[in-house]
Tab-separated table of C-alpha atoms in Angstrom:
chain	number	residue	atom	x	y	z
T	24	UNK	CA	0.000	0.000	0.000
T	25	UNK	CA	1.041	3.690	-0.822
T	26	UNK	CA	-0.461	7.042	0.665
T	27	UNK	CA	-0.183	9.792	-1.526
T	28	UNK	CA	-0.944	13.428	-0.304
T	29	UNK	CA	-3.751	14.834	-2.679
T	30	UNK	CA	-3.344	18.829	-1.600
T	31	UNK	CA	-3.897	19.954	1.701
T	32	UNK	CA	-6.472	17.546	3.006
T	33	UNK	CA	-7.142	14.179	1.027
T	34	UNK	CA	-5.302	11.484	0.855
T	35	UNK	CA	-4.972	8.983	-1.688
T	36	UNK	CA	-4.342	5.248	-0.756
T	37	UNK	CA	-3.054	3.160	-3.585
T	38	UNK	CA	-4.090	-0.549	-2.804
T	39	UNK	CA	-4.829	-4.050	-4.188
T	40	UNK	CA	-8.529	-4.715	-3.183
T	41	UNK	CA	-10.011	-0.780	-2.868
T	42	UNK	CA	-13.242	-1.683	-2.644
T	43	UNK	CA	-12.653	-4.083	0.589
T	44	UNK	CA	-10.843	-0.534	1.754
T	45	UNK	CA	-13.960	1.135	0.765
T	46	UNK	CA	-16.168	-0.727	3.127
T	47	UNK	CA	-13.531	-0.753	6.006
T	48	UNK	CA	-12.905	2.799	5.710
T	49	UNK	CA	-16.664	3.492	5.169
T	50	UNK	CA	-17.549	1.722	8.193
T	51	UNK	CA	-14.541	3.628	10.269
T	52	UNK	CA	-16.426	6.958	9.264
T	53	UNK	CA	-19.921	5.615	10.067
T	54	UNK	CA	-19.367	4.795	13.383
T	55	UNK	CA	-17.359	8.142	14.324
T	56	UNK	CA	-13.489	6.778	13.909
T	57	UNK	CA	-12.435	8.537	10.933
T	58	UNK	CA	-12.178	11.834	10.353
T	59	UNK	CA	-13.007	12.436	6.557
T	60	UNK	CA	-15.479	13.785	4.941
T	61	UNK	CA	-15.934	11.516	1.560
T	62	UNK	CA	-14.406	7.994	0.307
T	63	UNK	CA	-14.112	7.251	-2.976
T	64	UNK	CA	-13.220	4.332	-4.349
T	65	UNK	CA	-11.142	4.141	-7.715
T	66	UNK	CA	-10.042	0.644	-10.266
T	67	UNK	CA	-6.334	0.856	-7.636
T	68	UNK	CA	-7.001	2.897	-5.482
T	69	UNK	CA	-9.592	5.328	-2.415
T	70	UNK	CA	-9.313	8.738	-1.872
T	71	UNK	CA	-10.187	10.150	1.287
T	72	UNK	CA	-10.930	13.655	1.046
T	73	UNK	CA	-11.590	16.802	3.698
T	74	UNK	CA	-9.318	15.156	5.825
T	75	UNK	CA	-7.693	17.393	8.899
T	76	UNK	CA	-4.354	15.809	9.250
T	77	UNK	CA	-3.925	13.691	5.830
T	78	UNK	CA	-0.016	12.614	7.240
T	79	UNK	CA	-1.571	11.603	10.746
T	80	UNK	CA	-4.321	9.196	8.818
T	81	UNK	CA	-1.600	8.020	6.553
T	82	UNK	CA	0.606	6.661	9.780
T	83	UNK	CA	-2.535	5.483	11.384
T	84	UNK	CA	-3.463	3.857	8.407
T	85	UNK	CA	0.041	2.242	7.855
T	86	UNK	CA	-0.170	-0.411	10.049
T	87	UNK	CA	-4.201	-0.686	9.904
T	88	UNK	CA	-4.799	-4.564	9.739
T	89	UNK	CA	-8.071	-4.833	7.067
T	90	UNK	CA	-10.728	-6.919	8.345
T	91	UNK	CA	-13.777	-7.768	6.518
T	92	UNK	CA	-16.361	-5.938	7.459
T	93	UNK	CA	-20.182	-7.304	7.973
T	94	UNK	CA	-22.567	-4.861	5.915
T	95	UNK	CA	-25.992	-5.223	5.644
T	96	UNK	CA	-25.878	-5.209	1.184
T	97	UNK	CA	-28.975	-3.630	-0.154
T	98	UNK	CA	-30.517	-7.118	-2.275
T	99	UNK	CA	-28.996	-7.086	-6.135
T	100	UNK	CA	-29.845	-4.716	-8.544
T	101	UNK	CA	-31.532	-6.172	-11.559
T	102	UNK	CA	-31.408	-4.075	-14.534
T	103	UNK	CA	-33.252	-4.988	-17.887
T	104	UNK	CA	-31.423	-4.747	-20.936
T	105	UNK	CA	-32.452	-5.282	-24.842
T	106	UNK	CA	-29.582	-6.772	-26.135
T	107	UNK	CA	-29.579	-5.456	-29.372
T	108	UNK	CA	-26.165	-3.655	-29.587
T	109	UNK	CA	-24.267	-3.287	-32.499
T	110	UNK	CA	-21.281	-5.189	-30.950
T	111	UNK	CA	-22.327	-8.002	-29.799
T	112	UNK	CA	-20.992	-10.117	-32.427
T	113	UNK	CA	-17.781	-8.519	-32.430
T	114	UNK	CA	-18.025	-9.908	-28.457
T	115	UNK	CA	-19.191	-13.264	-29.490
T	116	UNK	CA	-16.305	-13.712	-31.729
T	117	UNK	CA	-14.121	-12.617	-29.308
T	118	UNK	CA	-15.431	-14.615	-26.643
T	119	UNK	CA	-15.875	-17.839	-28.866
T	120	UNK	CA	-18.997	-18.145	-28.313
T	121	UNK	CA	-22.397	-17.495	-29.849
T	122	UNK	CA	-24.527	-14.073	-29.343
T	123	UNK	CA	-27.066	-15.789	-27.759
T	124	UNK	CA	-24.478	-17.715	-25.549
T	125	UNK	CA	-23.023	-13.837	-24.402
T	126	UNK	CA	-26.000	-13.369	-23.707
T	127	UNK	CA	-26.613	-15.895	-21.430
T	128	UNK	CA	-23.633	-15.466	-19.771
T	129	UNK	CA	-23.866	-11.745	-19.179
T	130	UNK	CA	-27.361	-12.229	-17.343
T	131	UNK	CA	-26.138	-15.113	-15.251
T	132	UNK	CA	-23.128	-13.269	-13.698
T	133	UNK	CA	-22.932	-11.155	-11.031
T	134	UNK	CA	-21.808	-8.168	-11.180
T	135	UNK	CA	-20.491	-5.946	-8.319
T	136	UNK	CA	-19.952	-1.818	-8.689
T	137	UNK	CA	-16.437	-1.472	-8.554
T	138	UNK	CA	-16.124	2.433	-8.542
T	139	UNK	CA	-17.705	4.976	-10.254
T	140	UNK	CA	-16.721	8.077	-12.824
T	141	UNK	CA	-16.405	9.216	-16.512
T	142	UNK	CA	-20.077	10.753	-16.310
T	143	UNK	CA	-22.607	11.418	-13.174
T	144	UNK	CA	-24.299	7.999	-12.855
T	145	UNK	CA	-21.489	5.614	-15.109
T	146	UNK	CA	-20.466	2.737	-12.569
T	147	UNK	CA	-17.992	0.739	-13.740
T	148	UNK	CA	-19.120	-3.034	-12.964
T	149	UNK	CA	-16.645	-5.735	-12.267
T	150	UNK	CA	-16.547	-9.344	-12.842
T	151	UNK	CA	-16.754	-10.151	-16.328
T	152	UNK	CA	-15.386	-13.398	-17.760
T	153	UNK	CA	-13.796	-11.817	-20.717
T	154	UNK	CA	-11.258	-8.943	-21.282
T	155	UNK	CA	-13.006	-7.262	-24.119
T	156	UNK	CA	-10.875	-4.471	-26.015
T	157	UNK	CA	-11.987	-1.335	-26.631
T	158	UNK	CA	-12.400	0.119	-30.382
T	159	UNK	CA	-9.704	1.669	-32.095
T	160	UNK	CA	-11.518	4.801	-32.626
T	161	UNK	CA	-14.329	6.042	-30.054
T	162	UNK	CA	-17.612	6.923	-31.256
T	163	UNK	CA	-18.680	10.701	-31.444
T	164	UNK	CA	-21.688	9.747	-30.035
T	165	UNK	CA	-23.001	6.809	-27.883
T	166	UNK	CA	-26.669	7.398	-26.655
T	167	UNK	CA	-27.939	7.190	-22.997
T	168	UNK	CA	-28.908	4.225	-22.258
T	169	UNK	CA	-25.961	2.109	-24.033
T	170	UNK	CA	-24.795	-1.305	-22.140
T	171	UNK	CA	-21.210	-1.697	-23.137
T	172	UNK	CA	-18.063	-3.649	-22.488
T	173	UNK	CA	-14.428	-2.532	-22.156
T	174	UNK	CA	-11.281	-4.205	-20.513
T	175	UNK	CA	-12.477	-5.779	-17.379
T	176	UNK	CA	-15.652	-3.525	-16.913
T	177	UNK	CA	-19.390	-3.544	-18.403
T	178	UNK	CA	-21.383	0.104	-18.280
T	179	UNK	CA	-24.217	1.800	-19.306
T	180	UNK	CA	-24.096	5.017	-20.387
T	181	UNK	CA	-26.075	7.509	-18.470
T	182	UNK	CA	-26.074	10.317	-21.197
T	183	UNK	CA	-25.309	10.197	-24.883
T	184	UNK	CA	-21.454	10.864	-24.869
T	185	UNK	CA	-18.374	10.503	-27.011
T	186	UNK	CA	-17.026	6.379	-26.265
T	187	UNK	CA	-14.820	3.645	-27.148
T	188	UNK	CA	-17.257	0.346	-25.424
T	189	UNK	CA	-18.143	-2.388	-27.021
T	190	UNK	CA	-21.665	-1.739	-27.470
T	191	UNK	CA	-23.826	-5.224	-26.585
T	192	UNK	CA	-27.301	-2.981	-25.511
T	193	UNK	CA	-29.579	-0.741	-24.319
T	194	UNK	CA	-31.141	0.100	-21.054
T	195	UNK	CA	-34.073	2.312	-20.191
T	196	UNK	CA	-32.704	2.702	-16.501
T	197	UNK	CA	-32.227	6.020	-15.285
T	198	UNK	CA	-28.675	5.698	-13.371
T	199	UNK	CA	-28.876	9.506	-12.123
T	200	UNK	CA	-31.788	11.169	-10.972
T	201	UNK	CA	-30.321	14.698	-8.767
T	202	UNK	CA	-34.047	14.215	-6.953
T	203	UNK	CA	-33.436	10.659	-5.712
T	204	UNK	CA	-30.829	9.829	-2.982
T	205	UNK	CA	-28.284	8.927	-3.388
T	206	UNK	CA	-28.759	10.495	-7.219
T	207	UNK	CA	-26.749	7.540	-8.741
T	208	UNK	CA	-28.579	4.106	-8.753
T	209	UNK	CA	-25.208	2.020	-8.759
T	210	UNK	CA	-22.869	2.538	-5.937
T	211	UNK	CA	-19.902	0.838	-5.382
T	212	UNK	CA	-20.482	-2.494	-3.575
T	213	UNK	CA	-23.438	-2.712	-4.984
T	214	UNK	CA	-24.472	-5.878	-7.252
T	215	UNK	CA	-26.026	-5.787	-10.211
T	216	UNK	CA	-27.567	-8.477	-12.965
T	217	UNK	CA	-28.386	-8.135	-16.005
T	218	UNK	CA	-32.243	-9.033	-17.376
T	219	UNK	CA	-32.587	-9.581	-21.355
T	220	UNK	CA	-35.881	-8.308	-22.268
């Protein structure tokens, strides 16, 4: 593990497993032991941020033994998807397998909210059996709704932006509302399936 100042109060902890961190740390600040005022998780690493004394945490921190922490998980998220994307036998290919066969495969694994970023309301989901590669050129324009693969990661695309996915479908789930709380749907931790339609 590495601590990396982040200017005058946040901290950045470069780690193997940052959403274990996440919930640790989380749970620290929940029950009144850790001075910060947000966590966020990243793909390597969590920054804690509005911290008072960020080289205080970071010797606190160095010898902090991780242990797992008991949270009570809100039940998966199921999310319908048409999967009607214009890569999805690019994927197939890839993957050796049939669409239909992707398709299975994508709504029978489980999916966990590894961090979240690029746009309000894009989670980055983890545990995919493939390591799909991105285009070679992005698209100009990928609309909201989009279900899409990339590395590691699946998405869906809370506003029509610029991207570089692999395209597999479309969702009509709203992933940021500003008059819901919390405004995203996905948070990290959270799980998430996939539901053809």
């Amino acid at each position: 593990m590495r601590f990396r100042p982040v200017g005058a109060d946040a901290l950045l902890l470069e780690v193997d497993t940052p959403l274990d961190w996440f919930a640790a740390l989380d749970a620290e600040r929940t029950a009144g032991r850790l001075g910060v005022v947000d966590i966020v998780p990243g793909a390597r690493t969590v920054l804690l941020d509005g911290v008072a004394d960020p080289a205080g945490l970071a010797e606190r921190l160095r010898d902090w033994a991780l242990s797992p922490v008991s949270r009570r998980d809100q039940p998966p998220l199921s999310v319908d998807v048409r999967f009607d994307g214009v890569d999805l036998p690019f994927v197939a290919e890839f993957a050796g397998l049939t669409p239909e066969r992707v398709v299975d495969v994508l709504t029978a694994t489980e999916l966990k909210v590894a961090f979240c970023g690029f746009a309000p309301g894009f989670a980055y989901l983890s545990g995919l059996p493939w390591n799909v590669p991105r285009l070679g050129t992005p698209r100009t324009r990928v609309p909201a709704g989009a279900v899409a693969l990339a590395a590691e990661f699946a998405g869906i695309y809370p506003t029509a932006s610029p991207g570089g996915w692999r395209i597999v479908g479309h969702s009509d789930a709203k992933l940021f509302d500003v008059d819901r709380n919390p405004p995203a749907l996905m948070t990290p931790g959270r799980t998430v399936r996939f539901k053809a339609v």
